[in-house]
Amino acid sequence: QVQLVESGGGWVQAGGSLRLSCAASGGTFSKYTMGWFRQTPGKEREFVAAIDWTAGITYRADYADSVKGRFTISRDNAKNTVLLQIHSVKTKCTAVYYCAADRSPLRATMTSGYTMDYWGKGTLVPVSS
């Protein structure tokens, strides 16, 4: 049973930067596609970014159109962590960010519509003006 714990959430100013972390345990982290999702008040949870489980120095990644060029997802398999570097936070983007894991390779995860197998409880990122 995989456990995912997000950290790094907190207040950030519009236009600022923030790094979120997700620590995984209870599974084979290097074999999981890892992803980040977010949910804003009154809206459905939406996909943000995902990174492949394929071993190597670099990994394929997928991003939502709304965050391309501003967010960067990365992973450190040795530490069982996945990171989300957020830059240029926009106004009206206060959200709860969720870490998630999927047992399938990224391509299969994308095809499934990002129906992830495991979810963290989320971390709040309030955006101030």
Coordinates of N, CA, C and O in Angstrom, one line a residue:
Q1 N 0.8 -1.2 0.0 CA 0.0 0.0 0.0 C 0.9 1.2 0.0 O 1.7 1.4 0.9
V2 N 0.7 2.1 -1.0 CA 1.5 3.2 -1.2 C 1.0 4.4 -0.4 O -0.2 4.7 -0.4
Q3 N 1.9 5.1 0.3 CA 1.6 6.3 1.1 C 2.3 7.5 0.4 O 3.5 7.4 0.1
L4 N 1.5 8.6 0.2 CA 2.1 9.8 -0.4 C 1.8 10.9 0.6 O 0.7 11.1 1.0
V5 N 2.8 11.7 0.9 CA 2.7 12.8 1.8 C 3.3 14.1 1.1 O 4.5 14.1 0.8
E6 N 2.4 15.1 0.9 CA 2.9 16.3 0.3 C 3.4 17.3 1.3 O 3.0 17.2 2.5
S7 N 4.3 18.1 0.9 CA 4.8 19.2 1.8 C 5.3 20.3 1.0 O 5.4 20.2 -0.2
G8 N 5.5 21.5 1.6 CA 5.9 22.7 0.9 C 4.8 23.7 0.7 O 5.1 24.8 0.2
G9 N 3.6 23.3 1.0 CA 2.5 24.2 0.7 C 2.6 25.4 1.7 O 3.1 25.3 2.8
G10 N 2.0 26.5 1.3 CA 2.1 27.7 2.1 C 1.8 28.9 1.3 O 1.6 28.8 0.1
W11 N 1.8 30.0 2.0 CA 1.5 31.3 1.3 C 2.5 31.7 0.3 O 3.7 31.5 0.5
V12 N 2.1 32.1 -0.9 CA 3.0 32.6 -1.9 C 2.4 33.8 -2.6 O 1.1 33.8 -2.7
Q13 N 3.2 34.8 -2.9 CA 2.7 36.0 -3.5 C 2.5 35.7 -5.0 O 3.2 34.9 -5.6
A14 N 1.5 36.4 -5.6 CA 1.3 36.3 -7.0 C 2.6 36.7 -7.7 O 3.2 37.7 -7.4
G15 N 3.0 35.9 -8.7 CA 4.2 36.2 -9.4 C 5.4 35.5 -8.7 O 6.5 35.5 -9.3
G16 N 5.2 34.9 -7.6 CA 6.3 34.3 -6.9 C 6.5 32.9 -7.2 O 5.9 32.3 -8.2
S17 N 7.4 32.2 -6.5 CA 7.7 30.8 -6.7 C 7.6 30.0 -5.5 O 7.6 30.5 -4.4
L18 N 7.4 28.7 -5.7 CA 7.2 27.7 -4.6 C 7.6 26.4 -5.1 O 7.4 26.0 -6.3
R19 N 8.1 25.6 -4.2 CA 8.4 24.2 -4.5 C 7.7 23.2 -3.6 O 7.8 23.3 -2.4
L20 N 6.9 22.3 -4.2 CA 6.2 21.3 -3.5 C 6.9 20.0 -3.6 O 7.5 19.7 -4.6
S21 N 6.8 19.2 -2.5 CA 7.5 17.9 -2.4 C 6.5 16.9 -2.1 O 5.5 17.1 -1.4
C22 N 6.7 15.7 -2.5 CA 5.9 14.5 -2.2 C 6.8 13.4 -1.9 O 7.6 13.0 -2.7
A23 N 6.7 12.8 -0.7 CA 7.4 11.7 -0.3 C 6.6 10.4 -0.4 O 5.5 10.4 0.1
A24 N 7.1 9.4 -1.0 CA 6.4 8.2 -1.2 C 7.0 7.1 -0.4 O 8.2 7.0 -0.2
S25 N 6.2 6.2 0.1 CA 6.6 5.0 0.8 C 5.6 3.9 0.6 O 4.5 4.1 0.2
G26 N 6.1 2.7 0.9 CA 5.2 1.5 0.8 C 5.1 0.9 -0.5 O 4.3 0.0 -0.8
G27 N 5.9 1.3 -1.5 CA 5.9 0.8 -2.8 C 7.2 1.0 -3.6 O 8.2 1.5 -3.0
T28 N 7.2 0.5 -4.8 CA 8.4 0.7 -5.6 C 8.3 2.0 -6.4 O 7.8 2.1 -7.5
F29 N 8.8 3.0 -5.8 CA 8.7 4.4 -6.3 C 9.2 4.5 -7.7 O 8.5 5.2 -8.6
S30 N 10.3 3.9 -8.0 CA 10.9 4.0 -9.4 C 10.0 3.4 -10.5 O 10.3 3.7 -11.6
K31 N 9.1 2.6 -10.1 CA 8.2 2.0 -11.1 C 6.9 2.7 -11.3 O 6.0 2.3 -12.0
Y32 N 6.7 3.9 -10.6 CA 5.4 4.6 -10.7 C 5.5 5.8 -11.5 O 6.5 6.6 -11.4
T33 N 4.5 6.1 -12.3 CA 4.4 7.4 -12.9 C 3.9 8.3 -11.7 O 3.0 7.9 -11.0
M34 N 4.5 9.4 -11.6 CA 4.1 10.4 -10.5 C 3.5 11.6 -11.1 O 3.9 12.1 -12.2
G35 N 2.5 12.1 -10.4 CA 1.8 13.3 -10.9 C 1.4 14.3 -9.8 O 1.3 13.9 -8.6
W36 N 1.1 15.5 -10.3 CA 0.5 16.5 -9.4 C -0.8 17.0 -10.0 O -1.0 17.1 -11.2
F37 N -1.8 17.2 -9.1 CA -3.1 17.7 -9.5 C -3.4 18.8 -8.5 O -2.8 18.9 -7.5
R38 N -4.4 19.6 -8.9 CA -4.8 20.6 -8.0 C -6.3 20.8 -8.1 O -7.0 20.5 -9.1
Q39 N -6.8 21.4 -7.0 CA -8.3 21.7 -7.0 C -8.5 23.1 -6.4 O -8.0 23.4 -5.3
T40 N -9.2 23.9 -7.1 CA -9.6 25.2 -6.6 C -11.0 25.2 -6.1 O -11.8 24.3 -6.5
P41 N -11.4 26.2 -5.3 CA -12.7 26.2 -4.7 C -13.8 26.1 -5.8 O -13.8 26.9 -6.8
G42 N -14.7 25.2 -5.6 CA -15.9 25.1 -6.5 C -15.6 24.4 -7.8 O -16.4 24.3 -8.7
K43 N -14.4 23.9 -8.0 CA -14.0 23.2 -9.3 C -13.6 21.8 -9.1 O -13.2 21.4 -8.0
E44 N -13.6 21.1 -10.1 CA -13.1 19.7 -10.1 C -11.6 19.6 -10.0 O -10.9 20.6 -10.5
R45 N -11.1 18.6 -9.5 CA -9.6 18.4 -9.4 C -9.1 18.2 -10.8 O -9.7 17.5 -11.7
E46 N -8.0 18.9 -11.1 CA -7.5 18.9 -12.5 C -6.0 18.5 -12.5 O -5.3 18.7 -11.6
F47 N -5.7 17.9 -13.6 CA -4.3 17.5 -13.9 C -3.4 18.7 -14.0 O -3.7 19.7 -14.6
V48 N -2.2 18.6 -13.4 CA -1.2 19.7 -13.5 C 0.0 19.2 -14.3 O 0.5 19.8 -15.3
A49 N 0.7 18.1 -13.8 CA 1.9 17.6 -14.4 C 2.1 16.1 -14.0 O 1.6 15.7 -13.0
A50 N 2.9 15.4 -14.8 CA 3.2 14.0 -14.5 C 4.6 13.7 -15.1 O 5.0 14.4 -16.0
I51 N 5.2 12.8 -14.5 CA 6.6 12.4 -14.9 C 6.7 10.9 -15.0 O 6.1 10.2 -14.1
D52 N 7.4 10.4 -16.0 CA 7.5 8.9 -16.2 C 8.2 8.2 -15.1 O 9.1 8.8 -14.4
W53 N 8.0 6.9 -15.1 CA 8.8 6.1 -14.1 C 10.0 5.5 -14.7 O 10.8 4.9 -14.0
T54 N 10.3 5.7 -16.0 CA 11.4 5.1 -16.6 C 12.7 5.6 -16.0 O 12.9 6.7 -15.7
A55 N 13.6 4.6 -15.7 CA 14.8 4.9 -15.0 C 15.8 5.7 -15.9 O 15.8 5.5 -17.1
G56 N 16.5 6.6 -15.4 CA 17.4 7.4 -16.1 C 17.6 8.8 -15.5 O 17.0 9.1 -14.5
I57 N 18.6 9.5 -16.1 CA 18.8 10.9 -15.5 C 17.7 11.8 -15.8 O 17.3 12.6 -15.0
T58 N 17.1 11.7 -17.0 CA 16.0 12.5 -17.4 C 14.8 11.7 -17.6 O 14.9 10.5 -17.9
Y59 N 13.6 12.3 -17.4 CA 12.4 11.6 -17.6 C 11.4 12.4 -18.4 O 11.4 13.6 -18.4
R60 N 10.6 11.7 -19.2 CA 9.5 12.4 -19.9 C 8.5 12.9 -19.0 O 8.2 12.3 -17.9
A61 N 8.0 14.0 -19.3 CA 7.0 14.7 -18.5 C 5.8 15.2 -19.4 O 6.0 15.5 -20.5
D62 N 4.7 15.4 -18.7 CA 3.5 16.0 -19.4 C 3.0 17.1 -18.5 O 3.0 16.9 -17.2
Y63 N 2.5 18.1 -19.1 CA 2.0 19.3 -18.4 C 0.7 19.7 -18.9 O 0.4 19.6 -20.1
A64 N -0.1 20.2 -18.0 CA -1.4 20.9 -18.5 C -1.0 22.1 -19.2 O 0.0 22.8 -18.9
D65 N -1.8 22.5 -20.2 CA -1.5 23.7 -21.0 C -1.5 24.9 -20.1 O -0.7 25.9 -20.4
S66 N -2.2 25.0 -19.0 CA -2.3 26.1 -18.2 C -1.0 26.4 -17.4 O -0.8 27.5 -16.9
V67 N -0.1 25.4 -17.3 CA 1.1 25.5 -16.5 C 2.3 25.4 -17.3 O 3.4 25.5 -16.7
K68 N 2.2 25.1 -18.5 CA 3.4 24.9 -19.4 C 4.3 26.2 -19.4 O 3.8 27.3 -19.5
G69 N 5.6 26.0 -19.2 CA 6.5 27.1 -19.1 C 6.7 27.7 -17.8 O 7.6 28.5 -17.6
R70 N 5.8 27.4 -16.8 CA 5.9 27.9 -15.5 C 6.1 26.9 -14.4 O 6.7 27.2 -13.4
F71 N 5.6 25.7 -14.6 CA 5.8 24.6 -13.6 C 6.8 23.6 -14.2 O 6.9 23.3 -15.4
T72 N 7.6 23.0 -13.2 CA 8.5 21.9 -13.6 C 8.3 20.8 -12.6 O 8.4 21.0 -11.4
I73 N 8.1 19.6 -13.2 CA 8.0 18.4 -12.3 C 9.3 17.7 -12.4 O 9.9 17.6 -13.5
S74 N 9.8 17.1 -11.3 CA 11.0 16.3 -11.3 C 10.9 15.2 -10.3 O 10.0 15.3 -9.4
R75 N 11.8 14.3 -10.3 CA 11.8 13.2 -9.3 C 13.2 12.8 -9.0 O 14.1 12.9 -9.7
D76 N 13.3 12.3 -7.7 CA 14.5 11.7 -7.2 C 14.2 10.4 -6.7 O 13.7 10.2 -5.6
N77 N 14.5 9.4 -7.5 CA 14.1 8.0 -7.1 C 14.9 7.5 -5.9 O 14.4 6.7 -5.2
A78 N 16.1 8.0 -5.8 CA 16.9 7.6 -4.6 C 16.3 8.1 -3.3 O 16.5 7.4 -2.3
K79 N 15.6 9.2 -3.4 CA 14.9 9.7 -2.2 C 13.4 9.4 -2.1 O 12.8 9.9 -1.2
N80 N 12.9 8.8 -3.1 CA 11.5 8.5 -3.2 C 10.6 9.7 -3.1 O 9.6 9.8 -2.4
T81 N 11.1 10.7 -3.9 CA 10.4 12.0 -3.9 C 10.1 12.5 -5.3 O 10.8 12.2 -6.2
V82 N 9.0 13.3 -5.4 CA 8.7 14.0 -6.6 C 8.5 15.4 -6.3 O 7.9 15.7 -5.2
L83 N 9.0 16.3 -7.1 CA 8.9 17.7 -6.8 C 8.1 18.5 -7.9 O 8.0 18.0 -9.0
L84 N 7.5 19.5 -7.5 CA 6.8 20.4 -8.4 C 7.3 21.8 -8.1 O 7.0 22.4 -7.1
Q85 N 8.1 22.4 -9.0 CA 8.6 23.7 -8.9 C 7.6 24.7 -9.6 O 7.4 24.5 -10.8
I86 N 7.1 25.6 -8.9 CA 6.1 26.5 -9.4 C 6.7 27.9 -9.5 O 7.3 28.4 -8.6
H87 N 6.6 28.4 -10.7 CA 7.1 29.8 -11.0 C 5.9 30.7 -11.5 O 5.0 30.2 -12.1
S88 N 6.1 31.9 -11.2 CA 5.1 32.9 -11.8 C 3.7 32.5 -11.4 O 2.8 32.4 -12.3
V89 N 3.5 32.4 -10.1 CA 2.1 32.1 -9.6 C 1.1 33.2 -10.0 O 1.4 34.3 -9.8
K90 N 0.1 32.8 -10.6 CA -0.9 33.7 -11.1 C -1.9 34.0 -10.0 O -2.2 33.2 -9.1
T91 N -2.6 35.2 -10.1 CA -3.7 35.5 -9.2 C -4.8 34.5 -9.4 O -5.0 33.9 -10.5
K92 N -5.6 34.4 -8.4 CA -6.8 33.5 -8.4 C -6.4 32.0 -8.6 O -7.2 31.3 -9.2
C93 N -5.2 31.7 -8.1 CA -4.8 30.3 -8.3 C -4.6 29.6 -7.0 O -3.9 28.6 -6.9
T94 N -5.2 30.1 -5.9 CA -5.2 29.4 -4.7 C -5.8 28.0 -4.9 O -6.9 27.9 -5.4
A95 N -5.1 27.0 -4.4 CA -5.6 25.6 -4.7 C -4.9 24.7 -3.7 O -3.9 24.9 -3.1
V96 N -5.5 23.5 -3.6 CA -5.0 22.4 -2.9 C -4.3 21.5 -4.0 O -4.9 21.1 -5.0
Y97 N -3.0 21.2 -3.7 CA -2.2 20.4 -4.7 C -2.1 19.0 -4.1 O -1.8 18.8 -3.0
Y98 N -2.4 18.1 -5.0 CA -2.3 16.7 -4.6 C -1.2 15.9 -5.4 O -1.1 16.1 -6.6
C99 N -0.5 15.1 -4.7 CA 0.4 14.2 -5.3 C -0.2 12.9 -5.5 O -1.1 12.4 -4.8
A100 N 0.1 12.3 -6.6 CA -0.5 11.0 -7.0 C 0.5 10.1 -7.7 O 1.5 10.5 -8.3
A101 N 0.2 8.8 -7.6 CA 1.1 7.8 -8.2 C 0.3 6.8 -9.0 O -0.9 6.5 -8.7
D102 N 0.8 6.3 -10.1 CA 0.2 5.3 -10.9 C 1.2 4.2 -11.3 O 2.3 4.5 -11.6
R103 N 0.7 3.0 -11.3 CA 1.5 1.9 -11.5 C 1.9 1.7 -13.0 O 2.7 0.8 -13.3
S104 N 1.3 2.4 -13.8 CA 1.5 2.3 -15.3 C 2.5 3.3 -15.8 O 2.7 4.3 -15.2
P105 N 3.2 3.0 -16.9 CA 4.0 4.0 -17.5 C 3.3 5.2 -17.9 O 2.0 5.2 -18.1
L106 N 3.9 6.3 -18.1 CA 3.3 7.6 -18.4 C 2.3 7.5 -19.6 O 1.2 8.1 -19.5
R107 N 2.7 6.9 -20.7 CA 1.9 6.8 -21.8 C 0.6 6.1 -21.5 O -0.5 6.6 -22.0
A108 N 0.6 5.1 -20.7 CA -0.6 4.4 -20.4 C -1.4 5.2 -19.4 O -2.7 5.3 -19.5
T109 N -0.8 5.9 -18.5 CA -1.5 6.8 -17.6 C -2.2 7.9 -18.3 O -3.3 8.3 -18.0
M110 N -1.5 8.5 -19.3 CA -2.1 9.5 -20.1 C -3.3 9.0 -20.9 O -4.4 9.7 -20.9
T111 N -3.2 7.8 -21.4 CA -4.3 7.2 -22.2 C -5.5 7.0 -21.3 O -6.7 7.1 -21.7
S112 N -5.3 6.6 -20.0 CA -6.3 6.3 -19.1 C -7.0 7.6 -18.6 O -8.1 7.5 -18.0
G113 N -6.5 8.8 -19.0 CA -7.1 10.0 -18.5 C -6.6 10.4 -17.1 O -7.4 11.0 -16.4
Y114 N -5.5 9.9 -16.7 CA -4.9 10.2 -15.4 C -5.8 9.7 -14.3 O -6.0 10.4 -13.3
T115 N -6.2 8.4 -14.4 CA -6.9 7.7 -13.3 C -5.8 7.1 -12.5 O -5.4 6.0 -12.7
M116 N -5.3 7.8 -11.5 CA -4.2 7.4 -10.7 C -4.6 6.4 -9.7 O -5.7 6.3 -9.2
D117 N -3.6 5.6 -9.2 CA -3.8 4.5 -8.3 C -3.8 4.9 -6.8 O -4.5 4.4 -6.0
Y118 N -2.9 5.9 -6.5 CA -2.7 6.4 -5.2 C -2.7 7.9 -5.1 O -2.2 8.5 -6.0
W119 N -3.2 8.4 -4.0 CA -3.3 9.8 -3.8 C -2.9 10.2 -2.4 O -3.1 9.5 -1.4
G120 N -2.2 11.4 -2.4 CA -1.9 12.0 -1.1 C -3.1 12.8 -0.6 O -4.1 12.9 -1.3
K121 N -3.0 13.4 0.5 CA -4.1 14.2 1.1 C -4.1 15.6 0.7 O -5.1 16.3 1.0
G122 N -3.1 16.1 0.1 CA -3.0 17.4 -0.5 C -2.3 18.4 0.4 O -2.2 18.2 1.6
T123 N -1.9 19.5 -0.2 CA -1.2 20.6 0.5 C -1.8 21.9 0.0 O -1.9 22.0 -1.3
L124 N -2.1 22.8 0.8 CA -2.7 24.0 0.4 C -1.7 25.1 0.0 O -0.7 25.3 0.7
V125 N -2.0 25.7 -1.1 CA -1.1 26.8 -1.6 C -2.0 28.0 -1.8 O -2.6 28.2 -2.8
P126 N -2.1 28.9 -0.7 CA -2.9 30.1 -0.9 C -2.0 31.2 -1.6 O -0.8 31.3 -1.3
V127 N -2.6 31.9 -2.5 CA -1.9 32.9 -3.2 C -2.4 34.3 -2.7 O -3.6 34.6 -2.8
S128 N -1.5 35.1 -2.4 CA -1.8 36.5 -1.9 C -1.5 37.5 -3.0 O -0.6 37.2 -3.9
S129 N -2.2 38.6 -3.0 CA -2.0 39.6 -4.0 C -0.7 40.4 -3.8 O -0.2 40.5 -2.7

